[in-house]
Coordinates of C-alpha atoms in Angstrom, one line a residue:
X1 CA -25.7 25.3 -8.6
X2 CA -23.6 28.6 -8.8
X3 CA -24.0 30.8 -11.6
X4 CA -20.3 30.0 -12.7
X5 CA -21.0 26.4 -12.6
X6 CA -24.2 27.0 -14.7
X7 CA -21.9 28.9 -17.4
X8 CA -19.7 26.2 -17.4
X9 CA -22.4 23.5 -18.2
X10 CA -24.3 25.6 -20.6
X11 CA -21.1 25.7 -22.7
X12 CA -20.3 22.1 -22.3
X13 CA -23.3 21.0 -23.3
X14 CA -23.8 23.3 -26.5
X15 CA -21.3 22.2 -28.8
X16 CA -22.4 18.7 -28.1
X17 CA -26.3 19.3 -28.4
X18 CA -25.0 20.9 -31.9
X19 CA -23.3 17.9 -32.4
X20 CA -26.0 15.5 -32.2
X21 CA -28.0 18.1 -34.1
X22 CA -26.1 18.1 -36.9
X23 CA -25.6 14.2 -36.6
X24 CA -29.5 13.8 -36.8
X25 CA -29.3 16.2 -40.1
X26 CA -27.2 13.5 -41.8
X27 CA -23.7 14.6 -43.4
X28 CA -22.1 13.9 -46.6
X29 CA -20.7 10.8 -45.9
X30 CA -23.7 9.4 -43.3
X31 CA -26.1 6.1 -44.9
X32 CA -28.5 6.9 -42.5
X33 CA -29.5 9.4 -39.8
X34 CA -28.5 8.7 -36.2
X35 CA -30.9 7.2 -33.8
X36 CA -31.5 9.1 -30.4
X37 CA -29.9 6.5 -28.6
X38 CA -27.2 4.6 -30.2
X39 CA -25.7 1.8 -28.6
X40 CA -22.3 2.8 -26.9
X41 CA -19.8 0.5 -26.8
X42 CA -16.1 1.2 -24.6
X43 CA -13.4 -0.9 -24.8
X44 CA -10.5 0.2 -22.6
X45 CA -7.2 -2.1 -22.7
X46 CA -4.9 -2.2 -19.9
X47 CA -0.9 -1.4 -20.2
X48 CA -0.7 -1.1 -24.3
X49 CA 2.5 0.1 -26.0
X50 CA 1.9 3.0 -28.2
X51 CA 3.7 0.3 -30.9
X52 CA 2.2 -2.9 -29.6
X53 CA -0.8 -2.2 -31.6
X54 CA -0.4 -3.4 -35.5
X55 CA -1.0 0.5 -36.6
X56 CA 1.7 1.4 -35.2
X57 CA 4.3 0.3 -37.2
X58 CA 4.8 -2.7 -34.1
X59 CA 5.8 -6.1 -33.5
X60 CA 2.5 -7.1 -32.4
X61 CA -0.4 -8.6 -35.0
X62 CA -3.8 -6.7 -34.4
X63 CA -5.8 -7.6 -37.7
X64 CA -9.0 -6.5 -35.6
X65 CA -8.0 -3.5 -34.2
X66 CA -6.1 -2.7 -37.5
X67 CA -9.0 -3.4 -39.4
X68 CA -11.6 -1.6 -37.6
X69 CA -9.0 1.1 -36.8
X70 CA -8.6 2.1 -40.7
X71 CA -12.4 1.9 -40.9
X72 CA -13.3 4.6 -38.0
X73 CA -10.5 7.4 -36.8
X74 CA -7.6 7.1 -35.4
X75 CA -6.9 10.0 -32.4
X76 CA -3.0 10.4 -32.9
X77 CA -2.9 12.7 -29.3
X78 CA -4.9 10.9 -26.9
X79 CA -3.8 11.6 -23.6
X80 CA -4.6 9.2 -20.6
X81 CA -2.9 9.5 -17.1
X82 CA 0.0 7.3 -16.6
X83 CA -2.0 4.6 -14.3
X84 CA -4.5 2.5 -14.0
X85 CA -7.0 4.0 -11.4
X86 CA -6.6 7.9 -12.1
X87 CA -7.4 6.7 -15.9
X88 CA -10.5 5.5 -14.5
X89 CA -11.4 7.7 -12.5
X90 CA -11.2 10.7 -14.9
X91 CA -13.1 8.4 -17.6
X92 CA -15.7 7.6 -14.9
X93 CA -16.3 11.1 -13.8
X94 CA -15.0 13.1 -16.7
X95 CA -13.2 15.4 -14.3
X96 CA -9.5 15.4 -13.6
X97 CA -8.6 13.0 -10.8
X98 CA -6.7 14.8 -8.8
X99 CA -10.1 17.1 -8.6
X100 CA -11.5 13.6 -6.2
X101 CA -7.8 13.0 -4.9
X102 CA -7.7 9.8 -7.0
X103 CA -4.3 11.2 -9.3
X104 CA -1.7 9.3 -7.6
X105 CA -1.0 5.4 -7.2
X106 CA -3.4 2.9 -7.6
X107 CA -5.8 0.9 -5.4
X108 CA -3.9 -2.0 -4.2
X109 CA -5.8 -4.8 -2.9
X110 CA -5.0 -3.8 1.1
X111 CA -5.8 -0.1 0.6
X112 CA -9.1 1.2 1.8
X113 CA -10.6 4.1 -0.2
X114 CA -12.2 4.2 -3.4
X115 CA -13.9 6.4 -6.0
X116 CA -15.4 9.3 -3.5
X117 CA -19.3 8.6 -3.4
X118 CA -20.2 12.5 -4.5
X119 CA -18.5 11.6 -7.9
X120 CA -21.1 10.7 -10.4
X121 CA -20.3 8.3 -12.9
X122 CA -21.0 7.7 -16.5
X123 CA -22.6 4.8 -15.9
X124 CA -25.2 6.3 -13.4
X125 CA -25.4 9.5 -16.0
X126 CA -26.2 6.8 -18.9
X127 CA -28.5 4.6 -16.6
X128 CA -30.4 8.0 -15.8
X129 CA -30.8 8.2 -20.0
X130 CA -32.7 4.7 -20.7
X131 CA -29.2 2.4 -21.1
X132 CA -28.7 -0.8 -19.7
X133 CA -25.2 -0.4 -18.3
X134 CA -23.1 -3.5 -18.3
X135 CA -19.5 -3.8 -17.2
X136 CA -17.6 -6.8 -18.1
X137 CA -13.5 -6.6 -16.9
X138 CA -11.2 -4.7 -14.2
X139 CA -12.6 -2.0 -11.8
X140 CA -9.9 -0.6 -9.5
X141 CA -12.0 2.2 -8.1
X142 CA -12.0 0.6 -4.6
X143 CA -13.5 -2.5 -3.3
X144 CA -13.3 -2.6 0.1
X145 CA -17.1 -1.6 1.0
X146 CA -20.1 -2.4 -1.1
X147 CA -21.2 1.0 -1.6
X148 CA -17.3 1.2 -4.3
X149 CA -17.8 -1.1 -6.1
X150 CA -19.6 -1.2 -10.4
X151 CA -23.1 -2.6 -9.2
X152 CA -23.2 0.7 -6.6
X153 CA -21.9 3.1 -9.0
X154 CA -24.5 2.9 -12.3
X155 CA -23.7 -0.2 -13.4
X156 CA -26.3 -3.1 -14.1
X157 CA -24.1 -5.8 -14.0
X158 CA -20.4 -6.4 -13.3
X159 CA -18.0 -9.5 -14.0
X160 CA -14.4 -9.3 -13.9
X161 CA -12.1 -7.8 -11.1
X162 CA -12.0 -5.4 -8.9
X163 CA -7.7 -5.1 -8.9
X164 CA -5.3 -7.4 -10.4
X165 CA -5.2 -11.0 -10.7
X166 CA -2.8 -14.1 -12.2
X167 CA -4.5 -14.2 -15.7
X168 CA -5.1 -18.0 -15.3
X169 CA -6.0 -18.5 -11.4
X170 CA -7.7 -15.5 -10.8
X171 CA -6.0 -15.0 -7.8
X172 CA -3.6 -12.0 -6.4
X173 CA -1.8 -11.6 -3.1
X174 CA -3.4 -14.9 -1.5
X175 CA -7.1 -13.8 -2.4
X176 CA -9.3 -14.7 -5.3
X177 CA -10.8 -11.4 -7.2
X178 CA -13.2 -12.6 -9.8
X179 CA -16.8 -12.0 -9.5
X180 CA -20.1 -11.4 -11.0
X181 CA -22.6 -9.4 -9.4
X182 CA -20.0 -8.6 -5.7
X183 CA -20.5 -12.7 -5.7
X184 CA -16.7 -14.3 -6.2
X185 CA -16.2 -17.3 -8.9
X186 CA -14.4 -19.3 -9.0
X187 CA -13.9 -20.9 -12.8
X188 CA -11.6 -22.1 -15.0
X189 CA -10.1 -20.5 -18.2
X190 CA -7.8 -17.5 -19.4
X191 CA -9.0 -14.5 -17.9
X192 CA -8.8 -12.5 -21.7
X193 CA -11.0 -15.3 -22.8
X194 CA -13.9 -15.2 -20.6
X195 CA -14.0 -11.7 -20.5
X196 CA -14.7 -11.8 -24.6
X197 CA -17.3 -14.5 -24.0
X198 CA -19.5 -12.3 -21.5
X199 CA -19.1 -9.9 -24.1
X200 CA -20.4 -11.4 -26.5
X201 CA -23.5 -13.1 -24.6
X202 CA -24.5 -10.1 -23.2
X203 CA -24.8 -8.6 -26.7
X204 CA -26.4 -11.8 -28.2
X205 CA -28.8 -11.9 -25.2
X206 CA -29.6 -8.2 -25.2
X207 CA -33.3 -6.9 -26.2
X208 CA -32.2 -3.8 -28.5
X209 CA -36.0 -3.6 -29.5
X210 CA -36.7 -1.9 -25.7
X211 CA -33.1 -0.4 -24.4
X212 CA -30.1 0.4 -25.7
X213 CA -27.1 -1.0 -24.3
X214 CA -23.8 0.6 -22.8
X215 CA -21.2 -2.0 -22.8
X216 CA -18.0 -1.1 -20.6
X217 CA -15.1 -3.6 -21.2
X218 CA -12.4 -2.5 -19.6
X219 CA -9.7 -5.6 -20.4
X220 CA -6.8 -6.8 -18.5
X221 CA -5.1 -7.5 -21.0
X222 CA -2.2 -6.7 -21.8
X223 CA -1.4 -6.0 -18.2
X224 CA 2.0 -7.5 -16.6
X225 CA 2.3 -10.9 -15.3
X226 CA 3.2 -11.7 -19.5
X227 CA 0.7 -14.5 -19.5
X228 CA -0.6 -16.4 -22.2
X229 CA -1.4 -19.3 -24.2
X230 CA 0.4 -21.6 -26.5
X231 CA -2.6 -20.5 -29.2
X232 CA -1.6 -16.5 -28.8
X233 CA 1.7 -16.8 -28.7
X234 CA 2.4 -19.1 -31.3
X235 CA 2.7 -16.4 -34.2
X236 CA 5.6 -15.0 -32.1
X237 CA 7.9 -18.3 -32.1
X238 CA 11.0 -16.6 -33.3
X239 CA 11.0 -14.1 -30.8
X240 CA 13.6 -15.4 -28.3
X241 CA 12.5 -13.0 -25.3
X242 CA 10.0 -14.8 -23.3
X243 CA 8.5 -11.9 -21.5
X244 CA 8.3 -10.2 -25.0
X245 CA 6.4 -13.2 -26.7
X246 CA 4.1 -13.6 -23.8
X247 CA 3.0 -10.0 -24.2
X248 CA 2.6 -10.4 -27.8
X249 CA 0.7 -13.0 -27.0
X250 CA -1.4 -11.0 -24.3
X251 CA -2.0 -8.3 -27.3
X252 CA -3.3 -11.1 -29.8
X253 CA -5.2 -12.3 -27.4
X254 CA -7.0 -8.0 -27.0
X255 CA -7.0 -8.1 -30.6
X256 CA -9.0 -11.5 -31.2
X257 CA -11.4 -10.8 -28.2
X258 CA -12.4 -7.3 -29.8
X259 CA -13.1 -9.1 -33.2
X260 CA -15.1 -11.2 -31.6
X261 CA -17.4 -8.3 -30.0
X262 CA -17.5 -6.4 -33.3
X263 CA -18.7 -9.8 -34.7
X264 CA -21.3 -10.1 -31.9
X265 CA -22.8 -6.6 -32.7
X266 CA -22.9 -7.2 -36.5
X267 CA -24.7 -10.2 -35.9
X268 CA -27.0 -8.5 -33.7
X269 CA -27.6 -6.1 -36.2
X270 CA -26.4 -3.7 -34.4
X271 CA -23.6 -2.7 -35.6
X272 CA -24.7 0.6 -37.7
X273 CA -26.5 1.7 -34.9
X274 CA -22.9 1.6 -32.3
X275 CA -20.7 3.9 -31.1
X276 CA -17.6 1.9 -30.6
X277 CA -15.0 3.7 -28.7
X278 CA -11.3 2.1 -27.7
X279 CA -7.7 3.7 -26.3
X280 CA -5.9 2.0 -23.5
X281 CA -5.5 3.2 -20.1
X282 CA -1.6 4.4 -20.1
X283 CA 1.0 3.8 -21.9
X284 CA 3.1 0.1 -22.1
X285 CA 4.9 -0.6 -18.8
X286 CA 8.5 -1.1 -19.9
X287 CA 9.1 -3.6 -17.0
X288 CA 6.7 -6.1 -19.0
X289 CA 8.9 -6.0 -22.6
X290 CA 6.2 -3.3 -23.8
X291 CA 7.2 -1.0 -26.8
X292 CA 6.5 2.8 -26.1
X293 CA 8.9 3.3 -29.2
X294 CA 9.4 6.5 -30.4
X295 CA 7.7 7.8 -27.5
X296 CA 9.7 8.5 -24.3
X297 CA 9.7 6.1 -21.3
X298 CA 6.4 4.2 -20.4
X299 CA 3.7 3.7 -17.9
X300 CA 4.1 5.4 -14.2
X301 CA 6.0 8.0 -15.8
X302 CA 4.5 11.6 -17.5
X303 CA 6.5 11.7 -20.4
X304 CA 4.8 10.9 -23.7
X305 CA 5.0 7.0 -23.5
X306 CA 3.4 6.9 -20.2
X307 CA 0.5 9.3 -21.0
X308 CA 0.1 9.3 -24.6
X309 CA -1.8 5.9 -25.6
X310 CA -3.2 4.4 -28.7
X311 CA -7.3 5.3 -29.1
X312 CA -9.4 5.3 -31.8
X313 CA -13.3 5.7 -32.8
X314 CA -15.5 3.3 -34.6
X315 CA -19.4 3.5 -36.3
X316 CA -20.0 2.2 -39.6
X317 CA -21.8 5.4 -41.7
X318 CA -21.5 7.8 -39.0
X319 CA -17.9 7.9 -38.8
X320 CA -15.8 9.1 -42.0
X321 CA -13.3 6.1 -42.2
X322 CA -9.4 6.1 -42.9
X323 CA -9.3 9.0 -41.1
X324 CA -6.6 10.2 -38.8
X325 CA -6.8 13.5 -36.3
X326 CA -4.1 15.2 -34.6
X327 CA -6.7 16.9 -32.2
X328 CA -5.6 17.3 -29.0
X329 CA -8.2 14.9 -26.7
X330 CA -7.8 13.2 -22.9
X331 CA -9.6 10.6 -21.3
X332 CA -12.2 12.7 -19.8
X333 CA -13.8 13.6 -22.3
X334 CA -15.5 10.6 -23.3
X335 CA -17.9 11.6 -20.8
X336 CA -19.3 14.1 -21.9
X337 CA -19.1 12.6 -25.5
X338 CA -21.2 10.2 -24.6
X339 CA -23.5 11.6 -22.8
X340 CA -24.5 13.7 -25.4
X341 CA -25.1 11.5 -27.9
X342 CA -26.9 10.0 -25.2
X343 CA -28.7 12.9 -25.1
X344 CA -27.9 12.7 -21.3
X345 CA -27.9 15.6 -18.8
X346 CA -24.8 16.1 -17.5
X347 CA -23.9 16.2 -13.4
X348 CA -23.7 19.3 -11.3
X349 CA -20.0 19.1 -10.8
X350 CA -18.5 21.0 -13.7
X351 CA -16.8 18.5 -16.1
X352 CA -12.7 18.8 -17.5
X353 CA -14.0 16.7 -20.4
X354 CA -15.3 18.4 -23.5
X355 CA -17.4 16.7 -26.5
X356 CA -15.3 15.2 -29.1
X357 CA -18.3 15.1 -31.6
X358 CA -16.7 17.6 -34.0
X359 CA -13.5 15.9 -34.5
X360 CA -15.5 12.8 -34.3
X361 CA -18.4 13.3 -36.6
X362 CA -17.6 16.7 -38.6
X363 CA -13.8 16.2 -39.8
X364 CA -12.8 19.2 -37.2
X365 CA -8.8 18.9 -36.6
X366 CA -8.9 21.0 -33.2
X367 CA -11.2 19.4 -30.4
X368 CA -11.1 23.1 -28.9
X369 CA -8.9 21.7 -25.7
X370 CA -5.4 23.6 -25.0
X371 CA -4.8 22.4 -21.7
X372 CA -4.1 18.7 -20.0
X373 CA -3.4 19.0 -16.2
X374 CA -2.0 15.6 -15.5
X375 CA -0.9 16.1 -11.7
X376 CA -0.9 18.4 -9.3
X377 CA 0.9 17.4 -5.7
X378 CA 2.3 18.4 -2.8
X379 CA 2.3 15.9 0.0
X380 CA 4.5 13.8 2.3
X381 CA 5.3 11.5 -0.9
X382 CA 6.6 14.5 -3.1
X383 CA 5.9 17.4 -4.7
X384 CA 5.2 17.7 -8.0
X385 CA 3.0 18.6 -11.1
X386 CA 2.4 17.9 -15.3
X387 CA 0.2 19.6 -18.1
X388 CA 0.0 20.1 -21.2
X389 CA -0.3 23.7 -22.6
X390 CA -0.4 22.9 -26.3
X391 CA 1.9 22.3 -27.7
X392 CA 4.4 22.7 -24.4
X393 CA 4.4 20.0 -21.7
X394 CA 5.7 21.1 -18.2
X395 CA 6.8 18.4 -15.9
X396 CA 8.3 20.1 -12.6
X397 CA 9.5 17.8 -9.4
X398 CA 11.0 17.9 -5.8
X399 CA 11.3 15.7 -2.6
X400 CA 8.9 17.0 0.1
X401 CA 11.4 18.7 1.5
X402 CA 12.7 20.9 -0.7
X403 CA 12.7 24.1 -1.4
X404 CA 12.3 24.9 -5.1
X405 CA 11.4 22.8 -7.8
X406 CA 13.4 20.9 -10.9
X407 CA 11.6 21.7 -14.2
X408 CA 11.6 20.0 -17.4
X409 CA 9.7 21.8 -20.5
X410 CA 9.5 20.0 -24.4
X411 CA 7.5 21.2 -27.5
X412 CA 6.2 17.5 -27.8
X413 CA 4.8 19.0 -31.2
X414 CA 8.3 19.3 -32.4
X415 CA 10.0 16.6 -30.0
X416 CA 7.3 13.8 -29.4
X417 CA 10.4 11.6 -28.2
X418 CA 11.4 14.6 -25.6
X419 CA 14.8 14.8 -26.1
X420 CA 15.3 18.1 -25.7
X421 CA 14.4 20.3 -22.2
X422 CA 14.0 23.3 -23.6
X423 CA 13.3 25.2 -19.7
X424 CA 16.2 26.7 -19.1
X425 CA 15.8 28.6 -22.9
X426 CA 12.3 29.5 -21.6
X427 CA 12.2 30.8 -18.1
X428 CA 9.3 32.6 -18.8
X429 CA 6.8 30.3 -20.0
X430 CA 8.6 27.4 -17.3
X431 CA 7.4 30.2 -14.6
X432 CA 3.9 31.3 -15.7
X433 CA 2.6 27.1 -16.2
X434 CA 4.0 26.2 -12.9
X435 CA 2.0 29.2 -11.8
X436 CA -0.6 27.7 -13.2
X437 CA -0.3 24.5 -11.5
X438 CA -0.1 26.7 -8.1
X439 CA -3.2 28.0 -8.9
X440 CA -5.2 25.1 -10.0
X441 CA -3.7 23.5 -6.7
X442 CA -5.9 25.8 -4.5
X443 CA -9.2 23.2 -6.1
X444 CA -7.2 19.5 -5.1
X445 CA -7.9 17.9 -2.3
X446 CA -5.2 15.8 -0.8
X447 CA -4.6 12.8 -2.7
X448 CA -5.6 9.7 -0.8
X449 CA -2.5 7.5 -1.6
X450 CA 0.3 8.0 1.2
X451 CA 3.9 7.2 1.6
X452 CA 4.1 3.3 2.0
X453 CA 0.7 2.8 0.5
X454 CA 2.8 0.7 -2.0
X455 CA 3.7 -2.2 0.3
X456 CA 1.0 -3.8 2.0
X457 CA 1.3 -3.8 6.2
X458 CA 3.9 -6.3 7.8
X459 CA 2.2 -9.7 7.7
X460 CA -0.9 -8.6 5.3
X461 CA -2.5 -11.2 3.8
X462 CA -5.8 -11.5 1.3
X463 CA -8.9 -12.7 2.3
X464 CA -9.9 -15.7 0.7
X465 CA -11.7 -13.5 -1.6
X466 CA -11.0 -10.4 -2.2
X467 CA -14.2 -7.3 -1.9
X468 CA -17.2 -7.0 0.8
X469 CA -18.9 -10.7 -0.1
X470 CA -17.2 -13.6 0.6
X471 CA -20.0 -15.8 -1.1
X472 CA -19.2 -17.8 -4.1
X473 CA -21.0 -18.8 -6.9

């Protein structure tokens, strides 16, 4: 380890040792002092509107997720990035994604790569702790060899999907991607649905008494396709937009499913002694009816609607409730929030996350982070970069081609909707954070999704079943 790498590690894990230290001390508002190891609990939903969650102000009913919600803390600036696998990579490694070249596109079910190997994940930082590490829902950091997929990376146990899938089939492109354990199965029911009940048996089945568990639930709901039952979207009757009932539906569906697992744990008993954390992976994808509203423009996109998401923190005594924070807070650092109250070394790579357990546990309003560096590119797809340098966002842009960049630049703390580009009032500041992006560029490997990645090859098909084992249960 270099000496600048042990710096940066020594002050990453301070303020969260301190954290736990002062958790263990009790506060005001604590019942009872903090175990070493709580239960961690991470629910992660997929595609959700910044107002298709109840809080909000939406359309959408969320009585769980309202409910629990008001009882934790509500994160007001969460920032994810604006897809599905560079969310999860940056939550798996707690280090920006395009740091492992995994910041642009997804994994789509012909591509080849996956979460590089050197990354370690949460899950294999938790395991290392004492934590049974269980994953129940959607991967998508790769799938094409065994040594990608959950069970290779930390995890215990998997069930779910490794990409996408048709919400009632299973199946995508031709191939069936459901599995448990890299076996595929093939079953019947709503894919929302049996994700909750795996949930929920794992917790009922689980020995707290000898480990404690972290439970990973990364949903698929609400995620396109607008599928879902007559029993979800019946509350939505007089909305005449199909695609928009559907995806109420798909959000009643998230919200009953969480109730259920918040159940489960206070059932088990467990439920004073777990850290529940939830946010959604990027903001609502516009193309599926969601509701970004007042935020600008949705998922795929940088602006506020595709990276700024719904999140909020949850534990009974530990937690003040009917709290809100404006402190500033990204995806990656849930890593090394976690792994502290997990009382879990961190890895060698230096981390991008930082411990939220200030803002979490001692009423802070700053997290301490400044800067969010959603994309840095410059490849044969395009060129272009994002960040956040409170409380300015830069989003610059070019074909590969060309020569000089267009730049956009909002104060999203006085225009969250970003309807005013303030750059060319600012030449300045537009030149010294797109000098920053040239710098932090010199650290990013190239990205691993290339021009066309985004149509499979001329006659492509699935497999049968999608992933390395074509064995099912």
């Amino acid at each position: 380890m270099t000496t600048n790498q042990s710096a940066w590690r020594k002050r990453l894990l301070l303020p969260g040792l301190l954290g736990v230290a002062c958790l263990l001390a009790g506060t005001a508002h604590s019942v009872s002092a903090v175990p070493a190891k709580p239960n961690l609990v991470l629910i992660v939903a997929d595609d959700l509107g910044w107002r298709d969650i109840g809080y909000n102000g939406a359309q959408a009913k969320t009585p769980n997720l309202d409910r629990i919600s008001a009882e934790g803390l509500r994160f007001e600036r969460f920032y994810a990035q604006p897809l599905c696998t560079p969310t999860r990579a940056a939550l798996m490694t707690g280090r920006y994604p395009w740091r492992s070249g995994m910041a642009s596109g997804v994994i789509l079910n012909h591509l080849h790569y996956g979460l590089p190997l050197d990354e370690t994940t949460l899950a294999q930082t938790l395991k290392k702790a004492g934590y049974a590490t269980d994953m129940v829902g959607k991967w998508h950091l790769g799938h094409e060899t065994p040594a990608y997929l959950p069970t290779e990376r930390g995890f215990d146990y998997h069930y779910g999907l490794y990409t996408a899938i048709d919400h009632f089939t299973h199946m995508w492109q031709g191939g069936l991607d459901w599995h448990r354990n890299r076996k595929a199965v093939r079953e019947e029911g709503y894919a929302t649905d049996l994700l909750g009940d795996d949930c929920v048996r794992l917790i009922k089945e689980h020995d707290f008494s000898k480990t404690p568990l972290f439970l990973y639930h990364p949903m698929f709901a609400v995620h396109a396709y607008n599928q879902a039952p007559e029993k979800y979207t019946a509350a939505y009757a007089d909305v005449k937009d199909e695609d928009r009932r559907k995806l109420l539906g798909l959000c009643a569906a998230m919200d009953f499913q969480f109730g259920r697992i918040i159940d489960a744990l206070k059932e088990a008993g467990q439920l004073d002694n777990t850290f529940v954390f939830f946010f959604s992976d990027n903001g609502g994808n516009l193309h599926a009816a969601a509701d970004n509203g007042p935020l600008r423009d949705g998922k795929g996109t940088y602006y506020e609607g595709g990276v700024r998401v719904p999140a909020f923190a949850y534990w009974p005594g530990k937690i003040e409730p009917g709290k809100t924070t404006e402190a500033l807070a990204y995806v990656a650092d849930i890593y090394p929030t976690l792994a502290a109250l997990a009382g879990a070394p961190l890895p060698d790579k230096p981390l991008d996350g930082i411990d939220l357990a200030p803002v979490l546990f001692k009423n802070a309003t700053a997290s301490g982070r400044k800067e969010i560096v959603f994309m840095l590119e410059d490849s044969e797809r395009q060129r272009r970069g994002a960040l956040i340098e409170w409380p300015w966002k830069l989003r610059r842009s070019a074909n590969p081609k060309a020569r000089s960049f267009t730049f956009e630049l909002y104060n999203i703390a006085d225009d969250p909707s970003e309807k005013n580009d303030v750059s060319a009032s600012h030449p300045e500041l537009v030149g010294r954070l797109s000098a920053r992006l040239d710098d932090l560029k010199k650290d990013a490997p190239p990205a691993f999704w290339k021009k066309g990645d985004g149509q499979a090859p001329k006659g492509w098909k699935a497999p049968p079943i999608i992933g390395p084992d074509q064995e099912t249960d």
